[in-house]
Short mmCIF file of C-alpha atoms and ligand atoms in Angstrom, two decimals:
data_model
loop_
_atom_site.label_atom_id
_atom_site.label_comp_id
_atom_site.label_asym_id
_atom_site.label_seq_id
_atom_site.Cartn_x
_atom_site.Cartn_y
_atom_site.Cartn_z
CA MET A 1 94.71 55.25 66.26
CA SER A 2 94.64 57.86 69.05
CA LEU A 3 95.33 61.52 69.43
CA ASN A 4 98.72 60.70 68.00
CA ASP A 5 96.93 60.07 64.78
CA ALA A 6 98.75 62.21 62.23
CA PHE A 7 95.78 64.34 61.21
CA GLY A 8 94.71 65.27 64.74
CA LEU A 9 98.19 66.10 65.95
CA GLN A 10 99.04 68.01 62.79
CA VAL A 11 95.88 70.12 63.10
CA LEU A 12 96.66 70.93 66.73
CA LYS A 13 100.25 71.85 65.88
CA THR A 14 99.32 74.00 62.89
CA ALA A 15 96.56 75.76 64.82
CA GLU A 16 98.90 76.47 67.70
CA GLU A 17 101.45 77.98 65.29
CA GLU A 18 98.86 80.02 63.40
CA THR A 19 97.47 81.53 66.60
CA ARG A 20 101.02 82.32 67.80
CA GLY A 21 100.64 79.83 70.65
CA TRP A 22 96.88 80.10 71.23
CA LYS A 23 96.52 83.85 71.58
CA MET A 24 93.26 85.82 71.49
CA MET A 25 92.17 87.94 68.53
CA ILE A 26 91.59 91.59 69.51
CA GLY A 27 91.62 94.45 67.00
CA GLY A 28 92.91 92.10 64.29
CA LYS A 29 95.98 91.12 66.34
CA TRP A 30 96.96 88.01 68.28
CA VAL A 31 97.28 89.05 71.91
CA GLU A 32 98.04 87.45 75.26
CA SER A 33 95.74 88.16 78.23
CA ARG A 34 96.78 91.35 80.08
CA SER A 35 97.26 89.39 83.28
CA GLY A 36 99.37 86.78 81.47
CA LYS A 37 97.18 84.07 83.02
CA ARG A 38 96.32 81.01 80.97
CA MET A 39 93.81 78.21 81.35
CA THR A 40 93.97 74.58 80.29
CA SER A 41 91.85 73.01 77.64
CA MET A 42 91.28 69.27 78.09
CA ASN A 43 90.66 66.43 75.67
CA PRO A 44 87.67 64.62 77.23
CA ALA A 45 88.35 61.38 75.34
CA TYR A 46 91.74 60.92 77.02
CA ASP A 47 91.39 63.04 80.18
CA GLU A 48 94.51 64.93 79.15
CA ALA A 49 95.47 68.56 78.66
CA VAL A 50 95.83 69.60 75.01
CA ALA A 51 96.50 73.33 75.14
CA GLU A 52 96.80 76.41 77.30
CA VAL A 53 94.84 79.46 76.19
CA PRO A 54 94.62 83.01 77.58
CA ALA A 55 92.38 83.47 80.62
CA GLY A 56 90.89 86.84 79.78
CA ASN A 57 89.37 89.18 82.35
CA ALA A 58 87.82 92.66 82.53
CA GLU A 59 91.01 94.32 81.22
CA ASP A 60 90.95 92.19 78.06
CA ILE A 61 87.25 92.84 77.60
CA GLN A 62 88.02 96.56 77.88
CA LEU A 63 90.60 96.27 75.08
CA ALA A 64 88.14 94.34 72.93
CA VAL A 65 85.44 96.96 73.52
CA GLU A 66 87.86 99.69 72.44
CA ALA A 67 88.77 97.72 69.31
CA GLY A 68 85.09 97.11 68.54
CA LYS A 69 84.26 100.79 69.08
CA ALA A 70 87.09 101.91 66.80
CA ALA A 71 85.90 99.60 64.01
CA PHE A 72 82.20 100.42 64.39
CA PRO A 73 81.86 103.74 62.48
CA ALA A 74 83.31 102.42 59.21
CA TRP A 75 81.64 99.00 59.52
CA SER A 76 78.18 100.36 60.31
CA LYS A 77 78.33 102.98 57.53
CA MET A 78 79.34 100.40 54.94
CA HIS A 79 76.48 99.41 52.66
CA VAL A 80 74.88 96.18 53.89
CA ASP A 81 75.80 94.47 50.60
CA ASP A 82 79.45 95.26 51.25
CA ARG A 83 79.26 93.89 54.79
CA ALA A 84 77.62 90.81 53.28
CA LYS A 85 80.60 90.39 50.94
CA HIS A 86 82.91 90.12 53.95
CA CYS A 87 80.54 87.64 55.62
CA ARG A 88 80.29 85.48 52.48
CA GLN A 89 84.07 85.49 52.11
CA PHE A 90 84.30 84.37 55.74
CA ALA A 91 81.72 81.62 55.15
CA ASN A 92 83.77 80.27 52.25
CA ALA A 93 86.95 80.39 54.33
CA VAL A 94 85.27 78.45 57.18
CA ARG A 95 84.02 75.84 54.70
CA GLY A 96 87.53 75.55 53.29
CA MET A 97 88.88 74.89 56.76
CA SER A 98 85.98 72.76 57.99
CA ARG A 99 87.93 69.48 58.36
CA GLU A 100 90.58 71.12 60.52
CA LEU A 101 88.02 73.05 62.58
CA GLY A 102 85.98 69.85 62.99
CA MET A 103 89.08 68.01 64.18
CA LEU A 104 89.81 70.72 66.76
CA ASP A 105 86.26 70.36 68.08
CA ALA A 106 86.67 66.58 68.21
CA ILE A 107 89.86 66.99 70.26
CA ASP A 108 88.50 69.74 72.48
CA SER A 109 84.81 68.89 72.94
CA GLY A 110 84.72 65.12 72.43
CA ASN A 111 82.04 65.38 69.73
CA ALA A 112 82.63 63.02 66.81
CA PHE A 113 84.82 64.42 64.03
CA LEU A 114 82.58 64.13 60.95
CA PRO A 115 79.49 65.72 62.54
CA MET A 116 81.77 68.57 63.65
CA VAL A 117 82.95 69.10 60.07
CA ASP A 118 79.24 69.50 59.21
CA ASP A 119 78.85 71.82 62.20
CA ALA A 120 81.52 74.14 60.80
CA LYS A 121 79.66 74.21 57.48
CA LYS A 122 76.36 74.88 59.26
CA GLY A 123 77.93 77.86 61.02
CA ALA A 124 79.26 79.15 57.71
CA SER A 125 75.87 78.82 56.04
CA LEU A 126 74.33 81.30 58.49
CA HIS A 127 76.55 84.00 56.98
CA ASP A 128 75.07 83.23 53.56
CA PHE A 129 71.55 83.20 54.99
CA PHE A 130 71.79 86.50 56.90
CA SER A 131 73.75 88.15 54.07
CA GLY A 132 70.81 87.36 51.80
CA LEU A 133 68.38 88.89 54.29
CA GLY A 134 70.40 92.09 54.73
CA MET A 135 68.27 94.26 52.43
CA GLU A 136 65.17 93.25 54.43
CA MET A 137 66.25 95.38 57.41
CA LYS A 138 63.58 97.93 56.58
CA GLY A 139 61.77 100.67 58.42
CA GLU A 140 58.24 101.97 57.81
CA THR A 141 56.44 105.24 57.15
CA ILE A 142 53.79 106.28 59.63
CA PRO A 143 50.80 108.53 58.81
CA THR A 144 50.99 111.83 60.68
CA PRO A 145 48.32 114.49 61.12
CA GLY A 146 48.78 117.71 59.14
CA GLY A 147 51.33 116.47 56.60
CA GLY A 148 55.01 115.85 57.09
CA LEU A 149 56.72 112.51 57.09
CA ASP A 150 57.34 110.07 59.92
CA TYR A 151 59.61 107.13 59.22
CA THR A 152 61.67 104.56 61.07
CA ARG A 153 65.18 103.22 60.49
CA PRO A 154 66.71 100.19 62.16
CA GLN A 155 70.19 101.01 63.40
CA PRO A 156 72.89 98.78 64.92
CA PHE A 157 73.75 98.93 68.64
CA GLY A 158 77.53 99.26 68.38
CA VAL A 159 79.71 96.64 70.07
CA ILE A 160 77.75 93.55 70.99
CA GLY A 161 78.71 90.60 73.23
CA ARG A 162 78.14 87.05 71.94
CA ILE A 163 78.56 84.35 74.62
CA ILE A 164 78.36 80.71 73.52
CA PRO A 165 78.36 77.24 75.15
CA PHE A 166 80.56 74.20 74.51
CA ASN A 167 78.25 71.77 72.79
CA HIS A 168 78.56 73.01 69.18
CA ALA A 169 81.71 75.08 69.51
CA ILE A 170 82.63 75.90 65.92
CA SER A 171 79.08 76.00 64.62
CA PHE A 172 78.19 78.62 67.23
CA ALA A 173 81.48 80.55 67.02
CA ALA A 174 81.27 80.85 63.24
CA GLY A 175 77.50 81.15 62.80
CA LYS A 176 76.17 83.14 65.74
CA ILE A 177 78.19 86.24 64.90
CA ALA A 178 76.56 86.47 61.44
CA PRO A 179 73.31 88.39 62.10
CA ALA A 180 75.05 90.89 64.39
CA LEU A 181 77.64 91.64 61.71
CA VAL A 182 75.19 91.90 58.80
CA ALA A 183 73.14 94.32 60.93
CA GLY A 184 76.22 96.56 61.22
CA ASN A 185 77.47 95.80 64.73
CA THR A 186 80.96 94.83 65.75
CA VAL A 187 81.28 91.75 67.95
CA ILE A 188 83.11 90.38 70.96
CA LEU A 189 82.83 86.60 70.90
CA LYS A 190 83.33 84.73 74.20
CA PRO A 191 83.67 80.98 73.55
CA ALA A 192 83.07 78.42 76.29
CA GLU A 193 86.08 77.81 78.53
CA GLN A 194 85.93 74.05 77.74
CA THR A 195 86.15 74.55 73.95
CA PRO A 196 88.20 77.61 72.97
CA LEU A 197 90.42 76.03 70.29
CA SER A 198 88.27 76.07 67.15
CA ALA A 199 87.12 79.64 67.89
CA LEU A 200 90.70 80.81 68.35
CA TRP A 201 91.88 79.19 65.15
CA MET A 202 88.90 80.73 63.39
CA GLY A 203 90.57 84.02 64.42
CA LYS A 204 92.95 83.52 61.52
CA LEU A 205 89.96 83.66 59.13
CA VAL A 206 88.55 86.66 60.98
CA GLN A 207 91.88 88.38 60.41
CA GLU A 208 91.75 87.59 56.68
CA CYS A 209 88.08 88.42 56.04
CA PHE A 210 87.08 91.37 58.28
CA PRO A 211 88.58 94.79 58.99
CA PRO A 212 90.48 94.82 62.33
CA GLY A 213 88.22 95.06 65.39
CA VAL A 214 84.99 94.00 63.64
CA VAL A 215 85.22 90.55 65.26
CA ASN A 216 87.16 90.10 68.50
CA ILE A 217 87.59 86.76 70.25
CA VAL A 218 88.27 86.79 73.97
CA THR A 219 88.74 83.51 75.89
CA GLY A 220 88.22 83.15 79.62
CA ASP A 221 85.95 81.66 82.23
CA GLY A 222 82.28 82.46 82.71
CA PRO A 223 82.03 84.81 85.70
CA THR A 224 85.32 86.74 85.23
CA CYS A 225 85.48 87.10 81.46
CA GLY A 226 81.85 86.55 80.37
CA GLY A 227 80.66 88.50 83.42
CA ALA A 228 82.87 91.49 82.52
CA LEU A 229 81.45 91.50 79.00
CA VAL A 230 77.88 91.39 80.31
CA ALA A 231 78.53 94.16 82.82
CA HIS A 232 80.36 96.49 80.41
CA LYS A 233 78.40 99.72 80.12
CA GLU A 234 79.28 100.32 76.49
CA VAL A 235 78.12 96.89 75.35
CA ARG A 236 74.44 97.56 74.80
CA ARG A 237 73.37 94.19 73.45
CA ILE A 238 74.22 90.74 74.81
CA ALA A 239 73.27 87.56 73.00
CA PHE A 240 73.67 84.47 75.14
CA THR A 241 73.35 80.75 74.51
CA GLY A 242 73.81 78.49 77.53
CA SER A 243 72.18 77.25 80.71
CA VAL A 244 69.19 78.67 82.56
CA GLU A 245 71.36 79.24 85.62
CA THR A 246 73.82 81.44 83.67
CA GLY A 247 70.91 83.14 81.91
CA ARG A 248 69.62 84.18 85.34
CA ALA A 249 73.07 85.46 86.38
CA ILE A 250 73.27 87.48 83.16
CA MET A 251 69.86 89.05 83.77
CA ARG A 252 71.02 90.09 87.23
CA THR A 253 74.26 91.74 86.07
CA ALA A 254 73.41 93.12 82.62
CA GLY A 255 71.66 96.26 83.79
CA ILE A 256 69.73 98.11 81.10
CA LYS A 257 70.68 96.29 77.91
CA SER A 258 69.04 94.44 75.10
CA LEU A 259 69.27 90.71 75.89
CA SER A 260 68.51 87.51 74.05
CA LEU A 261 68.77 84.21 75.90
CA GLU A 262 68.77 80.77 74.25
CA LEU A 263 68.63 78.43 77.23
CA GLY A 264 68.04 74.81 78.15
CA GLY A 265 65.28 72.36 77.37
CA LYS A 266 63.58 69.21 78.65
CA ASN A 267 61.78 68.48 75.45
CA PRO A 268 58.83 66.10 75.10
CA LEU A 269 58.34 63.63 72.27
CA ILE A 270 54.65 62.67 72.23
CA ILE A 271 53.76 59.43 70.45
CA TYR A 272 50.20 58.41 69.48
CA PRO A 273 49.35 54.75 68.86
CA ASP A 274 48.63 55.23 65.13
CA VAL A 275 52.25 55.77 64.03
CA ASP A 276 54.81 53.65 62.20
CA ILE A 277 56.79 52.36 65.19
CA ASP A 278 60.07 51.95 63.36
CA LYS A 279 59.95 55.48 61.98
CA VAL A 280 59.16 57.04 65.35
CA ALA A 281 61.92 55.02 67.04
CA ALA A 282 64.37 56.35 64.43
CA ALA A 283 63.17 59.90 65.14
CA ALA A 284 63.42 59.38 68.91
CA VAL A 285 67.01 58.17 68.66
CA ALA A 286 68.04 60.87 66.15
CA GLY A 287 66.26 63.54 68.21
CA MET A 288 68.20 62.57 71.35
CA ASN A 289 71.35 63.67 69.52
CA PHE A 290 73.34 60.70 70.84
CA THR A 291 75.42 60.79 67.66
CA VAL A 292 76.17 64.49 67.40
CA SER A 293 76.75 65.59 70.94
CA GLN A 294 76.16 62.65 73.32
CA GLY A 295 72.74 64.12 74.11
CA GLN A 296 74.37 67.42 75.10
CA SER A 297 71.92 69.42 73.04
CA CYS A 298 69.27 71.91 74.10
CA GLY A 299 66.82 70.36 71.63
CA SER A 300 67.15 66.69 72.66
CA ASN A 301 63.81 64.87 73.11
CA SER A 302 64.78 63.55 76.52
CA ARG A 303 61.18 62.96 77.72
CA VAL A 304 59.35 60.43 75.57
CA PHE A 305 55.60 60.14 76.20
CA VAL A 306 54.59 56.98 74.32
CA HIS A 307 51.05 55.55 74.23
CA SER A 308 50.89 52.40 76.37
CA LYS A 309 49.44 50.35 73.46
CA ILE A 310 52.70 50.53 71.51
CA LYS A 311 55.21 51.06 74.30
CA GLU A 312 56.81 47.59 74.30
CA LYS A 313 57.29 47.55 70.51
CA PHE A 314 58.62 51.11 70.57
CA ILE A 315 61.16 50.17 73.26
CA GLU A 316 62.30 47.16 71.23
CA ALA A 317 62.85 49.37 68.18
CA VAL A 318 64.70 52.05 70.19
CA LEU A 319 67.03 49.48 71.75
CA ALA A 320 67.74 47.91 68.37
CA ARG A 321 68.71 51.32 66.97
CA THR A 322 70.84 52.43 69.91
CA ALA A 323 72.72 49.11 69.73
CA LYS A 324 74.01 50.14 66.30
CA ILE A 325 75.56 53.43 67.46
CA ASN A 326 79.33 53.30 67.44
CA ILE A 327 80.72 54.88 70.63
CA GLY A 328 84.40 55.59 70.10
CA LEU A 329 87.31 57.99 70.03
CA PRO A 330 86.06 61.28 68.61
CA GLU A 331 88.90 61.85 66.16
CA LEU A 332 88.04 58.69 64.19
CA GLU A 333 85.79 58.96 61.14
CA SER A 334 83.97 55.77 62.15
CA THR A 335 82.92 57.20 65.53
CA GLN A 336 79.34 58.36 65.98
CA MET A 337 79.31 59.19 69.70
CA GLY A 338 82.12 60.42 71.96
CA PRO A 339 82.58 61.40 75.64
CA VAL A 340 80.75 64.12 77.56
CA ILE A 341 82.56 67.39 78.06
CA THR A 342 84.27 67.20 81.48
CA ARG A 343 84.88 64.85 84.38
CA ARG A 344 82.55 67.03 86.46
CA HIS A 345 79.79 66.73 83.89
CA TYR A 346 80.36 62.95 83.66
CA ASP A 347 79.81 62.73 87.43
CA ARG A 348 76.72 64.91 87.16
CA VAL A 349 75.17 62.72 84.43
CA MET A 350 75.99 59.61 86.51
CA SER A 351 74.33 61.15 89.57
CA TYR A 352 71.16 61.67 87.50
CA ILE A 353 71.31 58.01 86.46
CA ASP A 354 71.59 57.02 90.13
CA ALA A 355 68.62 59.25 90.94
CA GLY A 356 66.61 57.54 88.18
CA LYS A 357 67.35 54.11 89.62
CA MET A 358 66.68 55.22 93.21
CA GLU A 359 63.36 56.83 92.30
CA GLY A 360 62.13 53.61 90.67
CA ALA A 361 62.66 54.01 86.93
CA ARG A 362 63.61 50.81 85.06
CA LEU A 363 67.05 50.88 83.45
CA LEU A 364 66.80 49.29 79.99
CA ARG A 365 70.37 49.84 78.84
CA GLY A 366 73.54 51.76 79.78
CA GLY A 367 73.78 53.58 83.06
CA THR A 368 77.52 52.96 83.26
CA HIS A 369 80.78 54.00 81.63
CA ALA A 370 80.78 53.01 77.95
CA PRO A 371 82.53 49.68 77.31
CA GLY A 372 85.78 49.31 75.37
CA LYS A 373 89.40 49.39 76.52
CA ALA A 374 90.29 52.49 74.51
CA LEU A 375 87.51 54.48 76.19
CA GLN A 376 88.32 53.89 79.82
CA LYS A 377 90.36 57.07 80.43
CA GLY A 378 87.79 59.40 78.92
CA TYR A 379 84.39 60.66 80.07
CA PHE A 380 82.31 58.19 78.05
CA VAL A 381 78.77 57.63 79.36
CA ASP A 382 77.04 54.68 77.73
CA ILE A 383 73.75 55.34 75.93
CA THR A 384 71.20 55.12 78.71
CA VAL A 385 67.48 54.42 78.34
CA PHE A 386 65.02 54.39 81.24
CA ASP A 387 61.49 52.99 81.12
CA ASN A 388 58.70 53.40 83.71
CA VAL A 389 59.70 56.99 84.29
CA LYS A 390 56.98 58.87 86.13
CA HIS A 391 56.13 62.52 85.90
CA GLY A 392 57.93 64.42 88.65
CA MET A 393 60.96 62.12 88.91
CA THR A 394 64.27 64.01 88.87
CA ILE A 395 65.30 62.57 85.48
CA GLU A 396 61.97 63.68 84.01
CA ARG A 397 62.14 67.20 85.44
CA GLU A 398 65.74 68.36 85.09
CA GLU A 399 67.90 68.90 82.02
CA ILE A 400 70.56 66.15 82.23
CA PHE A 401 72.43 67.26 79.09
CA GLY A 402 73.77 63.79 78.45
CA PRO A 403 72.88 60.53 76.66
CA VAL A 404 69.90 59.66 78.87
CA MET A 405 66.42 59.05 77.45
CA SER A 406 63.40 58.80 79.76
CA ILE A 407 60.34 56.88 78.56
CA LEU A 408 56.91 57.53 80.12
CA SER A 409 53.70 55.90 78.99
CA TRP A 410 50.23 57.43 78.70
CA ASP A 411 46.59 56.44 78.11
CA ASP A 412 44.68 59.61 78.85
CA GLU A 413 45.54 62.48 76.50
CA ALA A 414 44.46 65.22 78.93
CA ILE A 415 46.66 63.90 81.75
CA MET A 416 49.57 63.43 79.33
CA LEU A 417 49.27 67.03 78.09
CA GLU A 418 49.18 68.31 81.66
CA GLU A 419 52.40 66.41 82.42
CA VAL A 420 54.05 67.59 79.19
CA ASN A 421 53.36 71.21 80.05
CA ASP A 422 54.16 70.90 83.75
CA SER A 423 57.79 71.91 83.21
CA ASP A 424 59.79 75.08 83.73
CA TYR A 425 61.27 74.55 80.26
CA GLY A 426 59.55 75.22 76.95
CA LEU A 427 62.06 74.95 74.13
CA CYS A 428 60.92 72.21 71.70
CA ALA A 429 58.24 69.56 71.37
CA ASN A 430 57.76 66.76 68.89
CA ILE A 431 54.41 65.13 68.17
CA TRP A 432 54.03 61.88 66.24
CA THR A 433 50.64 60.90 64.86
CA ASN A 434 49.04 60.02 61.55
CA ASP A 435 46.00 62.15 62.36
CA ILE A 436 46.72 65.70 61.24
CA SER A 437 43.92 67.17 63.40
CA THR A 438 45.41 65.55 66.50
CA GLY A 439 48.87 66.79 65.52
CA MET A 440 47.74 70.37 64.98
CA ARG A 441 45.56 70.45 68.10
CA MET A 442 48.50 69.26 70.21
CA ALA A 443 50.94 71.62 68.47
CA ASP A 444 48.70 74.51 69.59
CA ALA A 445 48.46 73.14 73.13
CA VAL A 446 52.08 72.33 73.98
CA GLU A 447 54.01 75.09 75.72
CA ALA A 448 57.12 75.19 73.52
CA GLY A 449 58.68 77.65 71.10
CA TYR A 450 59.50 75.14 68.34
CA VAL A 451 57.24 72.20 67.48
CA TRP A 452 57.64 69.35 65.02
CA ILE A 453 54.80 67.14 63.87
CA ASN A 454 56.39 63.86 62.73
CA GLY A 455 59.88 65.37 62.71
CA HIS A 456 62.78 65.40 65.11
CA GLY A 457 65.29 67.65 66.81
CA GLY A 458 67.95 67.14 64.18
CA LYS A 459 65.69 68.87 61.65
CA ARG A 460 65.78 72.64 61.98
CA PHE A 461 65.12 74.93 59.08
CA LYS A 462 66.74 78.25 58.24
CA GLY A 463 64.22 81.07 58.37
CA ALA A 464 62.11 79.22 60.96
CA PRO A 465 62.38 81.13 64.25
CA PHE A 466 64.06 79.08 67.00
CA GLY A 467 63.74 79.89 70.69
CA GLY A 468 61.97 78.96 73.88
CA PHE A 469 58.88 79.63 75.95
CA LYS A 470 59.15 79.95 79.75
CA ASP A 471 62.64 79.36 81.28
CA SER A 472 64.01 78.25 77.90
CA GLY A 473 64.69 81.79 76.92
CA ILE A 474 63.92 85.14 75.40
CA GLY A 475 64.15 85.93 71.70
CA ARG A 476 64.22 83.96 68.44
CA GLU A 477 67.15 82.93 66.24
CA HIS A 478 67.80 81.77 62.66
CA SER A 479 65.21 84.09 61.18
CA ILE A 480 64.53 87.69 60.24
CA ASP A 481 63.55 88.24 63.91
CA GLU A 482 67.13 87.50 64.91
CA LEU A 483 68.59 89.89 62.34
CA MET A 484 66.25 92.66 63.50
CA SER A 485 67.10 91.92 67.14
CA TYR A 486 70.59 93.27 66.44
CA THR A 487 69.09 96.64 65.51
CA GLN A 488 67.29 99.33 67.47
CA MET A 489 64.50 101.24 65.80
CA LYS A 490 64.86 104.99 65.38
CA ASN A 491 61.83 107.13 64.58
CA ILE A 492 62.38 110.28 62.49
CA ASN A 493 59.75 112.94 61.99
CA ILE A 494 59.97 115.66 59.34
CA ALA A 495 57.60 118.61 59.34
CA TYR A 496 56.83 120.03 55.90
P1 LIG B 1 76.88 77.64 80.60
O1 LIG B 1 75.73 78.49 80.89
O2 LIG B 1 77.60 77.00 81.74
O3 LIG B 1 78.00 78.42 79.76
C1 LIG B 1 77.71 79.06 78.54
C2 LIG B 1 78.65 80.24 78.35
O4 LIG B 1 78.37 81.21 79.36
C3 LIG B 1 80.13 79.90 78.47
O5 LIG B 1 80.84 80.65 77.51
C4 LIG B 1 80.47 80.39 79.88
O6 LIG B 1 81.82 80.72 80.03
C5 LIG B 1 79.59 81.61 79.98
N1 LIG B 1 79.27 82.04 81.36
C6 LIG B 1 79.19 81.27 82.47
N2 LIG B 1 78.88 82.04 83.54
C7 LIG B 1 78.77 83.30 83.09
C8 LIG B 1 78.44 84.54 83.70
N3 LIG B 1 78.19 84.64 85.01
N4 LIG B 1 78.38 85.66 82.93
C9 LIG B 1 78.62 85.58 81.60
N5 LIG B 1 78.94 84.44 80.97
C10 LIG B 1 79.01 83.32 81.70
O7 LIG B 1 76.35 76.53 79.58
P2 LIG B 1 77.10 75.27 79.01
O8 LIG B 1 77.23 74.25 80.07
O9 LIG B 1 78.31 75.71 78.25
O10 LIG B 1 76.03 74.79 77.91
C11 LIG B 1 74.96 73.97 78.21
C12 LIG B 1 73.66 74.71 78.30
O11 LIG B 1 73.44 75.48 77.11
C13 LIG B 1 72.48 73.75 78.37
O12 LIG B 1 71.58 74.19 79.35
C14 LIG B 1 71.86 73.85 76.99
O13 LIG B 1 70.50 73.48 76.92
C15 LIG B 1 72.11 75.27 76.63
N6 LIG B 1 72.05 75.48 75.17
C16 LIG B 1 70.96 76.14 74.65
C17 LIG B 1 70.86 76.30 73.27
C18 LIG B 1 69.68 76.99 72.65
O14 LIG B 1 69.75 77.34 71.48
N7 LIG B 1 68.58 77.19 73.36
C19 LIG B 1 71.86 75.82 72.44
C20 LIG B 1 72.95 75.17 73.02
C21 LIG B 1 73.04 75.01 74.39
#
């Protein structure tokens, strides 16, 4: 079965028809880009073009800002419970369409189909979560000398820009607009240029569930389209998820705006010798996200610091588990791991693997194109595990964003901690030990915004603030902090 598989082709065809030939959604209408330019979306499993979508630029962003501004007064004045009704209706609609949206992501991003169906549902669930929190957007009263009343009210910004990456296309497109909407803002969503299809088809649900202009979806490349959104004077709040490099570019061009940045990670998994080796190997493999996104996840535990006493047994267990992962065509239900996103990214991951070998790390498995006749056209990198990685090597320092795990061993806790923290990144950390004091002491000491003790990167909990220290970003998501970050506080003073 290939892309000609009836379900995949049918989904593509239906989505193309529903979006009137892959148009953008601005002001509740399907529109072409003003310039008429289009860009090609590729299927990474077959190295073939699947669709042409509008290549938006500053003119299209301007139209979207106008649509968002026109919708803002009524949307922001609506009671939060009524906004929540729209969001919950949207969540149900996304769930109802999750198999089709998941298939579009499989075709467009290369991520395996079934995990992408779950991704669509995860995105939908954030609307339920933030809708439930809506009434918690409270102000305070402040004591004032000589009577009177001083109070604060959180108010929305207006039109906000939401820029997302490729690795969880539908989950991010559906879910990351939720807190901004519940808080009373209107949104311009800019999907990644590699994965516009699921977001565009979601436009049909936007049309059904929200008043025109409340959610606008503009496709285009990073600098021209995303850059125009960031630079727009009337967009006072930008929320960005993506690479550190783009985060820096956004900080340079945004001017005076409220910004949140969810950026990359090079996350440590620290393993003490007192653990159950099989359980920690399972967590290490799950936490690398081989099976959801080919390791293309900000939270992947790509640096494993294992105590030398148990290293050999740990490696054995990791290799046994990775051997069971089914690398295949993403549209198949049996597939667990697909190709990386683009040819360029494939080459980049391969150049990191070469650097690992050149700098003296020991290749334990992978390091090449994934085997299998059906996979030869696509950008399939085999699951790659390196041992004898030393602190400071390129593969230990830089975010590879691919299926490459680096194993380092340690004996001295103080030296290990120094190496763990000697990184520009600080997104997640994972500590495995059976000694709770050790776990809590290390959790305090690691420089990371989100820490698991005996958990793994696949386990994130709603309500728990997610975000990074250092270059991994600014701001926290999935929590009340995120909802409040889409408001600005107004102070009001009344004299008696
Ligand atoms: P990217 O930074 O290349 O692109 C992300 C988005 O930014 C895309 O929509 C792109 O078009 C847009 N963009 C690019 N240049 C721009 C510019 N100058 N102005 C405005 N927008 C611009 O990232 P990517 O390759 O799509 O995603 C991978 C990165 O995302 C990794 O570093 C990963 O760790 C990070 N990420 C972080 C999180 C998190 O929650 N911390 C989650 C997922 C991914």
